[in-house]
Coordinates of C-alpha atoms in Angstrom, one line a residue:
M596 CA -17.6 32.2 -21.3
E597 CA -15.4 29.3 -22.5
N598 CA -12.1 30.6 -23.7
R599 CA -11.3 28.4 -26.7
S600 CA -8.7 30.7 -28.2
K601 CA -6.5 33.0 -26.3
L602 CA -6.0 36.3 -28.0
E603 CA -2.8 38.4 -28.1
L604 CA -3.9 42.1 -28.3
V605 CA -2.2 45.4 -28.6
V606 CA -4.2 48.4 -27.3
F607 CA -3.1 51.9 -28.3
P608 CA -5.3 54.9 -27.1
W609 CA -5.1 58.6 -27.8
L610 CA -3.3 60.8 -25.2
A611 CA -6.2 62.0 -23.2
M612 CA -7.3 60.6 -19.8
G613 CA -10.9 60.4 -21.1
H614 CA -9.5 57.9 -23.6
L615 CA -6.8 56.1 -21.7
I616 CA -9.1 55.1 -18.8
P617 CA -11.9 53.5 -20.9
F618 CA -9.2 51.8 -23.1
L619 CA -7.7 50.4 -19.9
R620 CA -11.2 49.4 -18.8
F621 CA -11.7 47.5 -22.1
S622 CA -8.3 45.9 -21.6
M623 CA -9.3 44.7 -18.1
V624 CA -12.6 43.0 -19.3
L625 CA -10.5 41.3 -22.0
A626 CA -8.0 40.1 -19.5
E627 CA -10.7 38.8 -17.2
R628 CA -11.7 36.5 -20.1
G629 CA -8.2 35.1 -20.3
H630 CA -6.6 37.2 -23.1
S631 CA -3.2 38.9 -23.1
I632 CA -2.9 42.7 -23.7
S633 CA 0.0 45.0 -24.4
F634 CA -1.3 48.5 -23.4
I635 CA 0.9 51.1 -25.0
S636 CA 1.2 54.8 -24.1
T637 CA 3.8 57.3 -22.8
P638 CA 5.6 57.1 -19.4
K639 CA 3.6 59.8 -17.6
N640 CA 0.3 58.6 -18.9
L641 CA 0.9 55.1 -17.7
Q642 CA 1.8 56.4 -14.3
K643 CA -1.5 58.2 -14.1
L644 CA -3.6 55.2 -14.8
P645 CA -5.7 53.4 -12.2
K646 CA -4.1 50.4 -10.6
I647 CA -4.6 47.2 -12.4
P648 CA -6.1 44.5 -10.1
K649 CA -3.5 42.0 -9.0
Q650 CA -5.4 39.1 -10.5
L651 CA -5.1 40.8 -14.0
S652 CA -1.6 42.1 -13.7
S653 CA 0.0 39.1 -15.4
S654 CA -2.3 39.5 -18.4
I655 CA -1.9 43.3 -19.0
S656 CA 1.6 44.6 -19.9
L657 CA 2.1 48.3 -19.8
I658 CA 4.4 49.3 -22.6
S659 CA 6.1 52.7 -22.4
F660 CA 7.0 54.7 -25.5
P661 CA 8.6 58.1 -24.8
L662 CA 6.7 60.9 -26.6
P663 CA 9.0 62.5 -29.3
S664 CA 9.8 66.2 -28.6
I665 CA 8.6 68.7 -31.2
S666 CA 9.0 72.5 -31.4
G667 CA 6.3 74.4 -29.5
L668 CA 5.1 71.5 -27.3
P669 CA 6.1 71.8 -23.7
S670 CA 8.6 69.1 -22.6
H671 CA 6.3 67.9 -19.8
A672 CA 3.2 67.6 -22.0
E673 CA 2.1 64.0 -22.6
T674 CA -1.7 64.3 -22.4
T675 CA -4.4 66.8 -23.4
S676 CA -4.8 68.0 -19.8
D677 CA -1.2 69.2 -19.8
I678 CA -1.8 71.8 -22.5
P679 CA -4.4 74.4 -23.6
Y680 CA -6.9 73.3 -26.2
T681 CA -5.1 75.4 -28.8
K682 CA -2.0 73.3 -28.5
Q683 CA -3.6 69.9 -29.2
Q684 CA -2.5 69.8 -32.8
L685 CA 1.1 69.9 -31.6
L686 CA 0.4 66.9 -29.3
K687 CA -1.1 65.0 -32.3
K688 CA 2.0 65.7 -34.3
A689 CA 4.1 64.2 -31.6
F690 CA 1.7 61.3 -31.2
D691 CA 2.0 60.6 -35.0
L692 CA 5.8 60.1 -34.5
L693 CA 5.1 57.1 -32.3
Q694 CA 4.4 55.2 -35.6
T695 CA 8.1 54.1 -35.8
P696 CA 8.5 52.5 -32.4
L697 CA 5.0 51.0 -32.7
T698 CA 5.9 49.4 -36.0
L699 CA 9.0 47.8 -34.5
F700 CA 6.9 46.5 -31.5
L701 CA 4.2 45.0 -33.8
Q702 CA 6.8 43.4 -36.0
S703 CA 8.4 41.6 -33.0
S704 CA 5.2 40.8 -31.1
K705 CA 2.9 39.8 -34.0
P706 CA -0.5 40.2 -32.1
D707 CA -3.8 38.9 -33.4
W708 CA -5.4 42.4 -33.2
V709 CA -4.5 46.0 -32.6
I710 CA -7.3 48.0 -30.9
Y711 CA -6.7 51.7 -31.6
D712 CA -8.2 55.2 -31.3
Y713 CA -9.4 57.9 -33.7
A714 CA -6.1 59.9 -33.7
S715 CA -4.1 56.9 -35.1
H716 CA -5.2 57.5 -38.7
W717 CA -2.1 55.8 -40.0
L718 CA -2.4 52.7 -37.9
P719 CA -4.8 50.4 -39.9
S720 CA -2.7 50.7 -43.1
L721 CA 0.3 49.8 -41.0
T722 CA -1.3 46.7 -39.5
S723 CA -2.6 45.6 -42.9
D724 CA 1.0 45.7 -44.3
L725 CA 2.1 43.6 -41.3
G726 CA -0.7 41.1 -41.7
I727 CA -2.4 42.1 -38.4
S728 CA -6.1 42.7 -37.9
S729 CA -7.2 46.1 -36.7
A730 CA -10.2 47.3 -34.7
F731 CA -11.2 50.9 -34.2
F732 CA -12.6 51.3 -30.7
S733 CA -14.9 54.3 -30.6
L734 CA -15.5 56.2 -27.4
F735 CA -18.0 58.2 -29.4
T736 CA -21.7 57.3 -29.9
G737 CA -23.2 56.0 -33.1
A738 CA -24.9 59.4 -33.3
A739 CA -21.7 61.3 -33.1
L740 CA -19.9 59.0 -35.6
S741 CA -22.8 59.4 -38.1
F742 CA -22.7 63.2 -37.7
I743 CA -19.0 63.3 -38.5
G744 CA -19.8 61.9 -42.0
P745 CA -19.3 59.1 -44.5
Q746 CA -15.7 57.8 -44.5
P747 CA -15.1 58.2 -48.3
L748 CA -16.0 61.9 -47.9
L749 CA -13.7 62.3 -44.9
M750 CA -10.8 60.4 -46.4
T751 CA -10.7 62.7 -49.4
D752 CA -11.1 65.8 -47.1
G753 CA -14.3 66.4 -49.1
D754 CA -16.5 67.6 -46.2
S755 CA -17.8 70.9 -47.5
R756 CA -18.7 72.1 -44.0
S757 CA -16.4 75.0 -43.3
T758 CA -18.2 77.5 -41.1
A759 CA -19.6 77.1 -37.6
E760 CA -23.1 77.5 -39.0
D761 CA -22.6 74.5 -41.3
F762 CA -22.4 72.3 -38.3
T763 CA -25.6 73.6 -36.7
V764 CA -27.9 71.8 -39.1
V765 CA -28.6 68.0 -39.4
P766 CA -26.4 66.6 -42.2
A767 CA -27.9 65.7 -45.5
W768 CA -26.9 62.0 -45.1
V769 CA -29.2 61.6 -42.0
P770 CA -32.5 60.3 -43.5
F771 CA -34.7 60.7 -40.4
E772 CA -35.8 63.5 -38.1
S773 CA -33.1 64.4 -35.7
N774 CA -32.0 67.0 -33.1
I775 CA -28.3 65.9 -33.3
K776 CA -26.5 69.0 -34.3
Y777 CA -24.1 71.6 -32.8
R778 CA -24.7 75.1 -31.6
V779 CA -22.5 77.8 -32.9
H780 CA -20.6 78.4 -29.7
E781 CA -19.8 74.7 -29.4
V782 CA -18.2 74.4 -32.8
S783 CA -16.7 77.8 -33.6
K784 CA -13.3 76.7 -32.0
Y785 CA -13.0 74.0 -34.7
V786 CA -13.5 76.2 -37.7
E787 CA -11.4 79.1 -36.5
K788 CA -8.1 77.5 -37.5
T789 CA -4.6 78.9 -36.7
E790 CA -1.8 78.3 -39.1
E791 CA -0.5 75.7 -36.7
D792 CA -3.7 73.8 -37.0
K793 CA -3.5 73.6 -40.8
T794 CA -0.1 71.8 -40.8
G795 CA -1.4 68.4 -39.9
P796 CA -4.4 66.1 -40.6
S797 CA -7.7 67.5 -39.3
D798 CA -9.8 65.4 -36.9
S799 CA -12.2 64.7 -39.7
V800 CA -9.5 63.2 -41.8
R801 CA -8.2 61.2 -38.8
F802 CA -11.7 59.8 -38.2
G803 CA -12.0 59.0 -41.9
F804 CA -8.9 56.9 -42.2
A805 CA -9.2 55.4 -38.7
I806 CA -12.7 54.1 -39.6
G807 CA -12.4 53.7 -43.3
N808 CA -9.3 51.4 -43.2
A809 CA -10.4 49.4 -40.1
D810 CA -11.3 45.8 -40.2
L811 CA -13.8 46.2 -37.4
V812 CA -15.5 49.1 -35.5
I813 CA -16.3 48.6 -31.8
I814 CA -18.6 51.2 -30.3
R815 CA -19.0 52.0 -26.6
S816 CA -22.7 52.2 -26.8
S817 CA -25.7 50.0 -27.6
P818 CA -28.3 49.6 -30.4
E819 CA -30.8 49.4 -27.7
F820 CA -30.0 52.9 -26.7
E821 CA -29.6 54.5 -30.2
P822 CA -31.0 52.0 -32.7
E823 CA -31.4 54.4 -35.6
W824 CA -27.8 55.7 -35.3
F825 CA -26.3 52.3 -35.2
E826 CA -28.1 51.3 -38.4
L827 CA -27.1 54.6 -40.1
F828 CA -23.5 54.3 -39.1
G829 CA -23.3 50.8 -40.4
K830 CA -24.5 52.0 -43.8
L831 CA -22.2 55.0 -43.9
S832 CA -19.1 53.1 -42.9
G833 CA -19.7 49.8 -44.7
K834 CA -17.7 48.1 -41.9
P835 CA -18.6 45.3 -39.4
V836 CA -19.9 47.3 -36.4
I837 CA -20.2 45.7 -33.0
P838 CA -21.4 47.3 -29.7
I839 CA -19.4 46.6 -26.6
G840 CA -22.1 48.1 -24.4
F841 CA -21.2 50.9 -22.0
L842 CA -18.3 49.4 -19.9
P843 CA -19.8 50.6 -16.6
P844 CA -17.1 51.7 -14.2
L845 CA -15.6 49.6 -11.4
T846 CA -15.3 51.1 -7.9
E847 CA -12.6 50.2 -5.5
E848 CA -11.7 51.7 -2.1
D849 CA -8.1 52.8 -1.8
E850 CA -7.5 53.6 1.9
E851 CA -4.0 54.8 1.0
D852 CA -5.4 57.7 -1.0
K853 CA -5.3 60.4 1.6
E854 CA -7.0 63.0 -0.7
W855 CA -9.9 60.6 -1.3
I856 CA -10.2 59.9 2.5
R857 CA -10.6 63.7 3.1
M858 CA -13.2 64.0 0.3
K859 CA -15.1 61.0 1.7
E860 CA -15.1 62.4 5.2
W861 CA -16.8 65.5 3.8
L862 CA -19.3 63.5 1.8
D863 CA -20.1 61.2 4.7
K864 CA -21.5 64.2 6.6
K865 CA -24.1 65.0 3.9
E866 CA -27.5 63.5 3.5
A867 CA -28.2 61.0 0.8
K868 CA -28.6 62.5 -2.7
S869 CA -28.1 66.0 -1.4
V870 CA -24.8 66.9 -3.1
V871 CA -24.4 68.2 -6.6
Y872 CA -21.1 67.0 -8.2
V873 CA -19.7 69.4 -10.8
G874 CA -17.2 67.9 -13.1
L875 CA -16.5 69.6 -16.4
G876 CA -13.4 67.7 -17.6
S877 CA -9.8 68.6 -17.9
E878 CA -9.3 69.5 -21.6
A879 CA -11.0 72.9 -21.8
A880 CA -10.9 75.7 -19.3
L881 CA -14.0 77.7 -18.9
T882 CA -13.8 81.5 -19.1
R883 CA -13.7 83.4 -15.9
E884 CA -17.2 84.7 -16.6
E885 CA -18.5 81.2 -17.1
V886 CA -16.9 80.0 -13.9
Q887 CA -18.4 82.9 -11.9
R888 CA -21.9 82.4 -13.3
L889 CA -21.8 78.7 -12.4
A890 CA -20.5 79.6 -8.9
I891 CA -23.2 82.2 -8.3
G892 CA -25.8 79.7 -9.6
L893 CA -24.6 77.1 -7.2
E894 CA -24.6 79.6 -4.4
K895 CA -28.2 80.7 -5.2
S896 CA -29.4 77.1 -5.3
E897 CA -28.4 76.8 -1.6
S898 CA -27.4 73.2 -2.4
A899 CA -24.4 71.3 -1.1
F900 CA -21.9 70.8 -3.9
F901 CA -18.5 69.3 -4.7
W902 CA -16.9 71.1 -7.7
A903 CA -13.8 69.6 -9.4
L904 CA -12.4 72.7 -11.0
G905 CA -9.5 71.0 -12.6
S906 CA -5.8 71.8 -12.5
T907 CA -5.6 74.3 -15.3
Q908 CA -7.3 77.1 -13.5
S909 CA -6.5 79.0 -10.3
K910 CA -9.4 79.3 -7.8
K911 CA -8.1 82.8 -6.8
T912 CA -8.3 84.1 -10.4
V913 CA -11.6 82.7 -11.5
L914 CA -14.0 82.4 -8.6
P915 CA -16.0 85.3 -7.3
D916 CA -14.5 87.3 -4.4
E917 CA -15.0 85.6 -1.1
F918 CA -17.1 82.8 -2.7
E919 CA -15.4 80.0 -0.9
E920 CA -15.9 81.7 2.4
R921 CA -19.6 82.3 1.8
V922 CA -20.3 78.6 0.9
K923 CA -17.7 76.9 3.2
D924 CA -20.4 75.1 5.2
R925 CA -21.9 73.4 2.1
G926 CA -19.6 73.6 -0.8
V927 CA -16.1 72.5 -1.8
V928 CA -14.1 73.7 -4.8
Y929 CA -11.2 71.4 -5.5
S930 CA -8.3 72.1 -7.9
G931 CA -6.6 69.1 -9.4
W932 CA -7.5 65.6 -10.4
V933 CA -10.3 63.9 -8.4
P934 CA -11.4 60.3 -8.3
Q935 CA -14.7 60.9 -10.1
V936 CA -16.1 57.4 -10.0
K937 CA -15.6 57.2 -6.3
I938 CA -17.3 60.6 -5.8
L939 CA -20.2 59.6 -8.0
S940 CA -20.5 56.3 -6.2
H941 CA -21.0 58.0 -2.9
E942 CA -24.7 57.9 -1.7
A943 CA -24.5 61.6 -0.8
V944 CA -24.2 62.6 -4.5
G945 CA -27.5 62.8 -6.3
V946 CA -26.9 65.2 -9.2
F947 CA -24.1 65.3 -11.7
L948 CA -23.5 68.6 -13.6
T949 CA -21.4 67.3 -16.5
H950 CA -19.7 68.5 -19.6
C951 CA -21.2 65.5 -21.4
G952 CA -18.0 63.8 -22.3
W953 CA -19.2 60.2 -23.1
N954 CA -17.0 58.7 -20.4
S955 CA -18.5 60.9 -17.7
V956 CA -22.0 60.3 -19.1
V957 CA -21.6 56.5 -18.8
E958 CA -20.2 56.9 -15.2
G959 CA -23.1 59.2 -14.2
L960 CA -25.9 57.1 -15.6
S961 CA -24.4 53.8 -14.6
L962 CA -24.4 55.1 -11.0
K963 CA -27.9 56.4 -11.3
K964 CA -27.2 60.2 -11.0
V965 CA -29.5 62.9 -12.4
L966 CA -27.7 64.7 -15.2
I967 CA -27.5 68.5 -15.8
L968 CA -25.8 69.0 -19.2
F969 CA -23.2 71.7 -19.9
P970 CA -21.3 70.8 -23.0
V971 CA -18.0 72.5 -23.7
L972 CA -16.2 71.1 -26.8
N973 CA -15.6 68.0 -29.0
D974 CA -18.6 65.7 -29.2
Q975 CA -20.2 67.0 -26.0
G976 CA -22.8 69.1 -27.7
L977 CA -24.0 66.1 -29.8
N978 CA -24.1 64.0 -26.6
A979 CA -26.2 66.6 -24.9
R980 CA -28.7 66.7 -27.7
L981 CA -28.9 62.8 -27.7
L982 CA -29.4 62.6 -23.9
E983 CA -31.9 65.4 -23.8
G984 CA -33.8 63.8 -26.7
K985 CA -34.0 60.6 -24.7
K986 CA -35.0 62.4 -21.5
L987 CA -31.8 61.4 -19.7
G988 CA -30.8 64.9 -18.7
V989 CA -31.6 68.5 -19.2
E990 CA -29.2 71.1 -20.6
I991 CA -28.6 74.5 -19.0
P992 CA -30.1 77.1 -21.4
R993 CA -27.5 79.0 -23.3
D994 CA -27.3 81.5 -26.1
E995 CA -27.0 79.7 -29.4
F996 CA -24.2 81.9 -30.6
N997 CA -22.1 83.0 -27.7
G998 CA -23.0 80.4 -25.1
E999 CA -24.0 82.8 -22.4
F1000 CA -26.2 81.6 -19.6
T1001 CA -27.6 82.9 -16.4
S1002 CA -26.8 82.0 -12.8
D1003 CA -30.6 81.8 -12.2
S1004 CA -30.9 79.0 -14.8
V1005 CA -28.2 77.1 -13.0
A1006 CA -29.9 77.5 -9.6
D1007 CA -33.3 76.5 -11.1
L1008 CA -32.0 73.3 -12.7
V1009 CA -30.0 72.3 -9.7
N1010 CA -33.1 72.5 -7.5
K1011 CA -35.2 70.6 -9.9
A1012 CA -32.6 68.0 -10.4
K1013 CA -32.3 67.4 -6.6
L1014 CA -36.1 66.7 -6.6
D1015 CA -35.5 64.4 -9.7
E1016 CA -38.0 66.5 -11.7
L1017 CA -36.1 66.4 -14.9
G1018 CA -38.0 63.5 -16.5
K1019 CA -35.2 60.9 -16.5
E1020 CA -36.5 57.7 -18.2
K1021 CA -35.6 54.9 -15.8
M1022 CA -35.4 52.0 -18.3
K1023 CA -33.1 53.8 -20.7
G1024 CA -30.8 55.0 -17.9
D1025 CA -30.7 51.5 -16.2
M1026 CA -29.2 49.9 -19.3
F1027 CA -25.9 51.8 -18.7
G1028 CA -25.3 50.0 -15.4
D1029 CA -26.9 46.7 -16.3
W1030 CA -23.9 44.3 -15.7
I1031 CA -25.6 41.3 -17.3
R1032 CA -26.4 43.0 -20.6
N1033 CA -23.0 44.8 -20.7
N1034 CA -21.1 41.6 -20.1
Q1035 CA -23.1 39.9 -22.9
S1036 CA -22.0 42.6 -25.2
V1037 CA -18.3 42.2 -24.2
D1038 CA -18.6 38.4 -24.8
E1039 CA -20.0 39.1 -28.3
V1040 CA -17.0 41.3 -29.1
V1041 CA -14.6 38.7 -27.8
R1042 CA -16.2 35.9 -29.9
Y1043 CA -15.9 38.1 -33.0
L1044 CA -12.3 38.8 -32.3
Q1045 CA -11.6 35.1 -31.8
Q1046 CA -13.5 33.9 -34.9
N1047 CA -12.1 36.6 -37.2
R1048 CA -8.5 36.7 -35.9
N1049 CA -7.1 35.7 -39.3
S1050 CA -9.9 36.8 -41.6
F1051 CA -8.6 40.2 -42.4
Q1052 CA -4.9 39.5 -42.4
V1053 CA -3.1 40.3 -45.7
K1054 CA 0.0 38.0 -45.9
K1055 CA 3.0 39.8 -47.2
P1056 CA 5.9 38.2 -48.9

């Protein structure tokens, strides 16, 4: 695409690796098209990011803002994976204090656009005052955004849903038949508020202002995939809404990564599509009982598996006794961060047992893996309903209220998935990794940013 007008952009994601990485991915596709990006986050988060390709390093500047310290938040905590889920409100309070240094940066740099995340509810008003255009970049589907509700309702904190059961029905503003709703066990953690939770804006309020005051909404999805939800969200928000496609992941070999070399050596010994990769995210730790049922289910399936347990749980305290010894010839349980895209890219992996975070879903479907769905929190339950409704995955059966499931159901789905018997619709899955269509969507977003770089600016005296 001809670059007629170079853009100066500031990118400001929320403090979660599932947000930082796709925001960086977005920054990279913008840099590939000749635009300049200032990517802002905290020191430790910037260190955790994947390496920026050398040919793009001059176009992407990593700007470090120290995270302000607040009472109750551990000094080392800079991302959601550093703290239990119950402490996230404290992290958001610290994040909100970045408003002051960000204001000073924007005043001096005067970018064309600021691209921001849902947690920055205060940012679009700030950019308006500075005469800078703002774009909310949604890592949530059109279905999830529509379920959250109309922005005027959210901005006045007027959402009457207050119990877990209220979120288990299709909202009144959805005019068509839908299966997009939560189950009680998926949403109860939201409505059981502590006093600490009540001291700052709720996520609903953050979404309301982040969207309601935006000049543009960019969604990491496609109207081809969820046409009815794009149309509905456009009506609910009253904003220009542009799909950027799925931003399929890039894969690069890093021979200096000794941990990955060891993982790859293990995968290289397995047959094609024989391995189940289990990746359930880093934000929420499963209960010991849930971990044990998953473990026994994997053991019963007699399948090869690679399980990224995460760094928040100790294998010794959550796994069944002698489990690793019993499965040592066919299974690995790994504590700590893993290169998920590299693992999913390996030909030995055929099945992805996922928590349904949208980033992971995009990675799994882009790389043509069969999905087993095990939602844990946030928008994951809504994503699971959307995927199952489109026959792009099958969810492990769980009790509606307490989330209980059986090891037998895990083993059964794993074995069916290995045989690709889960009814995945090829055409819908293929669009996730279709580079031509995804690049066309990115080009449309860039054209809009170029053509409207001054349209929304409010000039202040």
